[in-house]
XYZ file of C-alpha atoms in Angstrom:
539
model
C -99.451 -22.750 38.064
C -97.329 -19.702 37.119
C -94.555 -20.011 34.870
C -91.835 -17.272 34.970
C -89.507 -17.376 32.533
C -87.105 -14.105 32.535
C -83.803 -13.791 31.149
C -81.031 -12.262 33.714
C -79.273 -9.246 31.644
C -75.793 -8.955 33.304
C -74.406 -5.657 32.546
C -70.690 -5.813 31.310
C -68.556 -3.785 34.022
C -66.185 -2.088 31.396
C -65.473 1.490 30.668
C -66.776 2.669 27.565
C -64.724 5.184 25.360
C -66.712 7.161 22.901
C -64.746 9.118 20.030
C -66.754 12.368 18.806
C -65.954 13.630 15.583
C -66.900 17.248 14.954
C -67.331 19.064 11.470
C -65.530 17.650 8.444
C -61.925 17.222 9.723
C -63.419 15.220 13.016
C -65.530 13.127 10.736
C -62.709 12.306 8.622
C -60.500 11.389 11.375
C -63.445 8.974 12.652
C -63.520 7.235 9.220
C -60.060 6.492 9.377
C -60.228 4.946 12.724
C -63.135 3.134 11.659
C -61.378 2.015 8.675
C -58.407 0.574 10.704
C -61.040 -1.584 12.998
C -60.431 -0.150 16.411
C -62.251 -2.471 18.883
C -63.784 -1.457 22.075
C -64.755 2.154 20.950
C -67.973 3.888 20.000
C -68.109 6.151 17.080
C -70.316 9.500 16.826
C -70.118 11.822 13.848
C -71.521 15.360 14.425
C -71.965 17.843 11.892
C -73.971 21.033 10.134
C -73.342 19.922 6.490
C -75.718 17.113 5.759
C -73.925 15.741 2.890
C -70.948 15.363 4.755
C -72.728 13.751 7.492
C -74.322 11.271 4.980
C -70.925 9.673 4.000
C -69.839 8.998 7.156
C -68.975 5.220 7.916
C -70.027 5.744 11.688
C -73.711 4.526 12.430
C -74.364 7.313 15.031
C -74.721 10.541 13.200
C -75.854 13.777 14.676
C -77.160 16.624 12.133
C -76.608 19.797 14.203
C -78.517 22.806 13.634
C -81.313 21.665 11.188
C -83.180 25.064 12.001
C -80.032 27.306 12.058
C -78.064 25.921 9.247
C -80.850 23.930 7.070
C -77.792 20.977 6.684
C -76.012 23.508 4.434
C -73.010 24.245 6.836
C -71.703 26.622 9.323
C -69.842 28.788 6.415
C -66.794 28.845 8.273
C -68.463 31.086 11.215
C -67.539 29.744 14.773
C -70.905 31.410 16.315
C -73.237 29.288 13.788
C -71.387 26.334 14.800
C -71.798 27.062 18.461
C -75.714 27.940 17.908
C -76.171 24.760 15.956
C -74.799 22.539 18.793
C -77.030 24.195 21.221
C -80.059 23.636 19.299
C -79.276 19.549 19.237
C -77.782 19.460 22.617
C -80.420 16.995 23.796
C -79.226 14.478 20.911
C -75.501 15.509 22.014
C -76.489 14.125 25.336
C -78.101 11.073 24.381
C -75.185 9.947 22.423
C -72.837 10.614 25.693
C -74.938 8.692 27.712
C -73.225 5.748 29.560
C -69.832 6.866 28.435
C -66.704 7.164 30.881
C -64.257 8.815 28.613
C -64.843 10.996 25.647
C -62.128 11.869 22.839
C -63.648 15.037 20.665
C -61.771 15.448 17.563
C -62.339 18.401 15.672
C -60.305 20.896 13.062
C -59.887 24.352 14.721
C -60.204 27.404 12.172
C -63.491 26.363 10.500
C -67.394 26.836 11.529
C -68.454 23.539 12.656
C -65.346 22.172 14.629
C -64.292 25.533 16.317
C -67.639 26.616 17.270
C -69.192 23.511 18.337
C -66.496 21.199 20.182
C -66.214 23.672 23.026
C -70.229 22.955 23.395
C -70.028 19.243 23.279
C -66.818 19.219 25.514
C -68.704 21.390 27.952
C -71.944 18.944 27.915
C -69.663 16.187 28.419
C -67.921 17.288 31.295
C -71.118 18.364 32.928
C -71.924 14.587 32.836
C -68.986 13.750 34.709
C -67.027 12.182 31.653
C -63.462 12.473 31.236
C -63.094 14.833 28.236
C -59.779 14.501 25.548
C -59.402 17.004 22.731
C -57.480 16.449 19.797
C -57.661 19.215 17.386
C -55.796 20.034 14.306
C -54.709 23.582 13.494
C -54.774 25.141 9.838
C -52.096 25.265 7.379
C -50.221 28.838 7.133
C -51.439 29.145 3.451
C -54.962 28.950 4.639
C -54.579 32.191 6.144
C -54.416 34.468 9.300
C -58.070 34.953 9.786
C -58.519 31.072 9.968
C -55.460 30.651 12.183
C -56.818 33.594 14.377
C -60.502 31.353 14.597
C -58.061 28.325 15.603
C -56.282 30.409 18.328
C -59.609 31.323 19.879
C -61.349 27.830 19.414
C -58.366 26.424 21.036
C -58.348 28.805 23.910
C -62.181 28.372 24.187
C -62.119 24.492 24.100
C -59.149 24.071 26.556
C -61.273 25.615 29.343
C -63.760 22.807 28.982
C -61.978 19.665 28.464
C -59.516 17.767 30.908
C -56.699 17.203 28.669
C -55.961 18.628 25.354
C -53.664 17.555 22.428
C -52.939 19.884 19.482
C -51.752 18.978 16.100
C -50.417 21.830 13.824
C -51.022 20.675 10.113
C -47.898 22.786 9.310
C -46.090 20.126 10.986
C -46.843 17.512 8.412
C -44.066 18.888 6.165
C -41.738 17.441 8.479
C -42.605 13.918 7.398
C -43.849 14.648 4.101
C -42.052 14.618 0.791
C -42.597 15.519 -2.720
C -44.488 12.570 -3.518
C -46.458 12.102 -0.523
C -50.117 12.773 -1.344
C -52.753 14.669 0.533
C -54.766 11.998 2.031
C -51.619 10.129 3.180
C -50.606 13.479 4.987
C -53.950 13.916 6.857
C -53.612 10.324 7.679
C -50.403 10.828 9.371
C -52.276 13.326 11.520
C -55.302 10.930 12.245
C -52.629 8.451 13.083
C -52.028 10.366 16.427
C -55.538 10.168 17.315
C -55.599 6.198 16.594
C -52.430 5.340 18.379
C -53.378 7.556 21.221
C -56.856 5.469 21.870
C -55.451 2.529 21.080
C -52.734 2.748 23.893
C -55.484 3.848 26.246
C -57.828 1.069 25.441
C -55.254 -1.665 25.275
C -53.971 -0.765 28.674
C -57.732 -1.303 29.851
C -58.965 -4.064 27.547
C -55.980 -6.436 26.630
C -54.434 -8.862 29.420
C -50.785 -8.007 30.445
C -48.166 -8.048 33.006
C -49.048 -4.865 34.464
C -52.994 -4.215 33.924
C -54.270 -0.591 34.311
C -57.889 0.324 35.197
C -60.074 3.311 34.182
C -59.125 4.766 37.333
C -55.551 5.144 36.743
C -55.946 6.826 33.465
C -58.261 9.449 34.891
C -55.834 10.336 37.760
C -53.214 10.863 34.916
C -55.888 12.878 32.396
C -58.117 14.419 34.543
C -57.896 18.596 34.803
C -54.264 18.416 33.271
C -54.548 20.740 30.408
C -52.258 20.480 27.282
C -50.845 17.111 26.614
C -48.908 15.056 24.019
C -49.282 11.601 22.593
C -46.486 9.688 20.734
C -46.013 5.945 19.611
C -42.838 4.340 18.606
C -41.992 0.866 17.565
C -38.656 -0.566 16.950
C -37.014 -3.976 16.789
C -33.551 -5.119 17.056
C -31.171 -5.440 19.740
C -31.726 -1.761 21.282
C -35.385 -2.029 20.397
C -36.737 -0.670 24.043
C -34.758 2.507 24.061
C -35.161 3.500 20.459
C -39.329 2.643 20.621
C -39.050 4.964 23.665
C -37.321 7.620 22.026
C -39.543 7.430 18.704
C -42.849 7.683 20.989
C -41.108 11.182 22.851
C -39.980 12.649 19.639
C -43.414 13.116 17.825
C -42.705 15.609 14.932
C -46.564 16.448 14.381
C -47.632 17.619 17.693
C -47.296 21.409 18.965
C -43.679 22.756 20.003
C -44.206 21.070 23.587
C -41.746 19.255 25.674
C -41.912 16.380 28.329
C -39.808 18.578 30.593
C -42.245 19.319 33.570
C -45.294 17.224 32.773
C -47.439 16.366 36.050
C -48.674 13.083 34.686
C -47.499 10.317 32.450
C -48.970 7.166 31.376
C -46.822 4.819 29.685
C -47.910 1.575 27.614
C -45.375 -1.133 26.640
C -46.332 -3.447 24.494
C -44.279 -6.376 23.112
C -44.391 -10.339 22.535
C -43.699 -13.016 25.032
C -39.512 -12.556 24.296
C -39.828 -9.186 25.891
C -37.606 -9.041 29.114
C -37.602 -7.207 32.204
C -34.303 -5.168 31.650
C -35.979 -3.910 28.354
C -39.161 -2.892 30.050
C -37.080 -1.201 32.750
C -34.875 0.505 30.049
C -37.899 2.039 27.938
C -39.370 3.192 31.064
C -36.377 4.885 32.352
C -35.823 6.828 29.371
C -39.074 8.618 29.435
C -38.936 9.020 33.346
C -35.528 10.900 32.841
C -37.364 13.579 30.341
C -40.203 14.193 33.154
C -40.416 16.311 36.310
C -39.357 14.267 39.400
C -42.503 14.565 41.045
C -44.941 13.505 38.286
C -47.398 10.922 38.380
C -46.094 8.157 36.300
C -48.045 4.836 35.491
C -46.774 2.164 33.661
C -48.444 -0.769 31.885
C -47.426 -3.651 30.175
C -49.516 -5.782 27.701
C -48.643 -8.892 25.685
C -49.030 -9.180 21.809
C -48.421 -12.726 20.445
C -47.996 -10.919 16.772
C -45.092 -8.752 18.199
C -42.554 -11.343 18.761
C -39.243 -9.501 18.202
C -40.322 -5.824 18.582
C -41.581 -3.392 21.329
C -44.039 -0.579 20.802
C -44.279 2.068 23.591
C -47.231 4.627 23.852
C -46.767 7.868 25.996
C -49.436 10.075 27.315
C -47.861 13.209 28.910
C -50.399 15.520 30.552
C -49.953 18.725 32.734
C -47.678 20.320 30.290
C -49.207 23.820 30.751
C -47.319 23.898 34.091
C -44.028 23.176 32.581
C -44.792 25.869 29.556
C -45.649 28.343 32.702
C -42.360 27.514 34.171
C -40.311 27.790 31.064
C -41.722 31.259 30.538
C -40.490 32.336 33.898
C -36.924 32.669 33.514
C -37.280 34.944 30.666
C -38.905 37.854 33.054
C -36.668 37.134 35.315
C -33.714 37.840 32.865
C -35.325 41.447 32.193
C -35.678 41.898 35.641
C -31.982 41.411 36.443
C -31.198 43.964 34.133
C -32.584 46.789 36.045
C -30.658 45.372 38.914
C -27.598 45.757 37.196
C -28.691 49.336 36.385
C -29.481 49.997 39.863
C -25.620 50.659 40.994
C -25.312 53.562 38.322
C -28.609 55.235 39.381
C -27.235 55.018 43.177
C -23.926 56.621 41.877
C -26.289 59.383 40.497
C -27.821 59.490 43.795
C -24.348 59.830 45.513
C -23.358 62.548 43.278
C -26.204 64.401 43.841
C -25.277 65.094 47.651
C -21.788 65.891 46.359
C -23.620 69.107 45.121
C -24.909 70.127 48.079
C -23.883 73.564 47.781
C -25.870 73.952 44.740
C -29.658 74.138 46.680
C -28.862 76.936 48.807
C -27.750 78.961 45.428
C -30.947 77.989 43.444
C -33.041 79.307 46.580
C -31.279 82.237 47.034
C -30.842 83.561 43.622
C -34.482 82.925 42.173
C -36.102 84.464 45.386
C -34.126 87.859 44.739
C -34.898 87.590 40.783
C -38.603 86.813 41.505
C -38.990 89.638 43.961
C -37.083 92.506 42.400
C -37.874 92.495 38.748
C -41.396 91.863 38.990
C -41.882 95.133 40.834
C -40.535 97.765 38.665
C -41.603 96.885 35.334
C -44.552 94.563 34.121
C -42.785 93.866 30.786
C -39.874 92.306 33.150
C -41.778 88.969 33.755
C -41.451 87.493 30.081
C -37.448 87.512 29.890
C -37.595 86.604 33.887
C -39.248 83.102 32.529
C -36.475 82.274 30.384
C -33.913 83.096 32.687
C -35.474 80.724 35.178
C -35.627 78.055 32.646
C -31.764 78.826 31.609
C -31.074 78.275 35.407
C -33.186 75.198 36.016
C -31.525 73.444 32.403
C -28.330 74.260 34.149
C -29.134 72.429 36.999
C -30.457 69.727 35.324
C -28.721 66.913 37.575
C -31.644 67.606 40.242
C -34.624 65.510 39.358
C -36.899 67.659 40.904
C -36.857 70.106 38.117
C -37.926 67.561 35.416
C -41.153 66.789 37.200
C -41.847 70.685 37.946
C -41.449 71.158 34.132
C -44.330 69.883 32.769
C -46.918 72.653 32.143
C -48.850 70.172 30.288
C -51.868 70.081 32.630
C -52.649 73.624 31.235
C -52.423 72.549 28.145
C -54.440 69.669 28.379
C -56.954 71.685 30.118
C -57.239 74.346 27.094
C -57.714 71.348 24.751
C -60.349 69.975 27.068
C -61.977 73.199 26.942
C -61.901 73.435 23.290
C -63.089 69.752 22.797
C -66.079 70.046 25.064
C -67.749 72.517 22.634
C -67.747 70.457 19.572
C -66.622 66.709 19.807
C -68.060 65.201 22.658
C -71.888 65.887 21.464
C -71.173 64.521 18.125
C -69.650 61.469 19.273
C -72.731 61.040 22.015
C -75.253 61.332 19.010
C -73.524 59.118 16.346
C -75.162 56.083 15.943
C -73.048 52.628 16.350
C -75.385 50.706 13.916
C -77.051 51.898 10.514
C -80.336 52.035 12.235
C -81.225 53.296 15.733
C -82.625 51.053 18.426
C -86.278 52.344 17.839
C -86.180 51.784 14.259
C -85.010 48.449 14.483
C -88.035 47.663 17.323
C -90.606 49.203 15.337
C -89.444 46.746 12.179
C -89.624 43.772 14.524
C -93.286 44.791 15.665
C -94.210 45.219 11.899
C -92.528 42.138 11.039
C -94.163 40.065 14.014
C -97.768 41.511 13.138
C -97.076 41.051 9.613
C -96.386 37.262 10.155
C -99.527 36.748 12.426
C -101.769 38.187 9.852
C -100.282 36.294 7.153
C -100.678 33.225 8.950
C -104.159 33.244 10.037
C -105.119 34.432 6.559
C -102.777 31.754 4.357
C -103.129 28.105 3.375
C -101.674 25.856 5.637
C -98.744 25.015 3.152
C -97.678 28.949 3.348
C -96.993 29.426 7.265
C -93.086 27.857 6.342
C -92.738 30.067 3.686
C -93.512 33.072 5.854
C -91.450 31.715 8.896
C -88.789 31.630 6.406
C -88.884 35.069 5.457
C -89.566 36.176 9.117
C -86.067 34.464 9.949
C -84.490 36.104 6.949
C -85.799 39.604 7.838
C -84.667 38.971 11.659
C -81.111 37.959 10.365
C -81.060 41.326 8.475
C -82.037 43.049 11.338
C -79.356 41.391 13.529
C -76.743 42.249 11.245
C -77.954 46.068 10.815
C -77.755 46.530 14.984
C -74.477 44.478 15.343
C -75.961 42.071 17.818
C -78.425 39.339 17.955
C -81.539 40.589 19.937
C -83.650 37.581 18.125
C -81.322 34.819 19.743
C -83.118 35.463 23.212
C -85.769 32.720 22.688
C -82.621 30.253 22.025
C -80.935 29.049 25.244
C -77.887 30.833 25.629
C -74.249 29.024 26.412
C -74.584 29.499 30.099
C -77.861 27.458 30.315
C -75.856 24.372 28.531
C -75.374 22.882 31.951
C -78.967 23.075 32.971
C -80.262 21.678 29.907
C -77.839 18.855 30.169
C -78.673 17.871 34.064
C -82.405 17.724 32.763
C -81.865 15.820 29.779
C -79.415 13.313 32.160
C -82.334 13.134 34.604
C -85.153 12.111 32.108
C -82.911 9.587 30.617
C -82.137 8.271 33.841
C -85.973 8.121 34.764
C -86.630 6.176 31.475
C -84.270 3.716 32.435
C -85.991 3.306 35.650
C -89.077 2.887 34.567
C -88.035 0.303 31.839
C -86.160 -1.409 34.479
C -89.261 -1.870 36.549
C -91.226 -3.037 33.887
C -88.882 -5.300 32.877
C -88.184 -6.500 36.445
C -91.992 -6.971 37.606
C -93.128 -10.458 37.181
C -96.714 -9.493 35.871
C -94.951 -8.154 32.666
C -92.694 -11.107 32.540
C -95.672 -13.417 32.416
C -97.617 -11.001 30.046
C -94.492 -11.080 27.665
C -94.295 -14.880 28.255
C -96.219 -17.448 25.966
C -96.996 -20.639 27.620
C -97.208 -23.584 25.436
C -100.608 -25.216 25.357
C -99.419 -28.271 26.619
C -98.376 -27.012 29.730
C -101.478 -25.288 30.451
C -103.581 -28.734 29.979
C -100.962 -30.115 32.481
C -101.520 -27.219 35.001
C -105.275 -27.646 34.637
C-alpha cells in the first residue's frame, strides 16, 4: 500500500514590489520606510561600505564589489561604484527574481549611488521589471563637482529606467525652518518615496470602490521618462479640492509641472463618508492640470480610519514631453526676430538696384586704371592697390566686395607654412601620459612574471599579499596611462545584459528541477515517513 502525503503549495498571484536602496542615501530611505512599517513590499539594500551595510534594518543585503572596494566604499568615484555593481551583478539578479516592479532609490553625486544605480536599473530592465528611479540631488554647499557628478548620474539613470523622480535636497529649505533638525529634513525627502510607493501598493492591495491592477500601473509608468509624485491630505468642508491641490503642489520635487503629462495615476483614499461628488471634484482638479490626451487612471480605496478626511496621491509621468514642448516657444520667439529683420534686409536689397548706375562705373574705371598704370612703371602697383581699396570702400553697399576682401587665405597659408616646420612634429611626438605604452607593457609583463615566480616559490599564505601588491601596481599603471587596460578581464558594461540573461536562465532551471523533484511521487514517498502501525496494517 502506497501512501502519498503531498502538500499543494498554491502560489499567491499578486504583484511583487521591491524597493532597492543603493548607497548611503538609499539605505537611509529604506530604513525610514521599514520604520514606518510599509506592507506588501520587499526591501533590498546594496552598498560598497560594509560598515553602513551592517547598520541597515533590511534583511536582504548585498555587499557590492568586495574585490574592487574591499568593503571600504567607493570614495565618491562613480566609476568605482559601477565596477562594484558589475562585479556582483549575479547577486543583484538573484534579489530581483520574481519582482514585477522595482523602486531604485539612491543619492546622486557620490560614488556608490551615482555609479551603481544605473547598473542595477539596467539589470532590472533586462529582466522585464517595471523600473522606477527615485533619486536626490546634493545641496549647493556640497560643491559644483558633486553637483556635476549628480547631473551625469541622472542622465545615465534616465536612459535605463521607465520613470525617474528627482528630489533636489536644496528644496528642503522650502519646508524647513530654523528649528528643523538634519534628520527631520531628510525624513521629509524620504517621505516622498514612502507616499509614492504606498499610493501604488494601496491601489493594488487594498479593496476599494475602484480597484486597479498592476497592468494599469504599468500602462502609466512604462517608458515615460521624468515623473512626479505627490500626496495631499485634508479634512473639512472643502477637503477634496484641498487634498488634490496639495498633492499637485509638492515643493520638494524638481521644478516640473503637470502641464503636458502623458500618464496620470490618481489614488483617492477616504473613509466610508466619502461622497461621489468629492471623488469627482478631486479628480477634476488634477485632470484640468494635465494634457487633454493624457492616460488618466483613477482608483479609490477605502480606509475606515480616515473618516472625515481624504488623501489624494498622484503619480504623473511623461513630463519630458511637456518640458520639450515648453522649450519650443523660446526658439520660435528667437526665430521671429530675424523674420522681423528680413524687411530691413529687403529694403537694403531694394536700395541696391536703385544704384544700378554704379556697377558700370565700377567696371569701366578699374579696367582702365588696371591696364594703364601697370605698364609704364613697376612702382605704380603699390599706389594702385590702395586706390582700388578706396573705391571699394566708397562703394560698400554692394556686399560682393566684402566677400572679395578676405585675403585671409593667403595669410593662413603663410601661417600654415610656418607651422609645418616646428609645431606639428613636436605635438605628434609629445606623449599623453607620463609613460609610453611600450614602457607600460614591459612593466606589466615584469609584474606578471614576478608574481608567478613569487607564487610558485612562496608559502600558501603569501599569494594573497602578492596579489594585493600586483593589484596595487596595476592600479598605478592605469593611473599613469590614463586608461584602464587591466579592466579587460572584468566584464564591461556592454556584457551586463548577457550576464543578466545567463543568471536568469540558471535560476529558471533550478526552479524547474526543484519543482520536478517535489512533484515526483517517488520523492514524496522518500520524504514521507509512514508510521509503523500503518505498515503493519498494510502487511
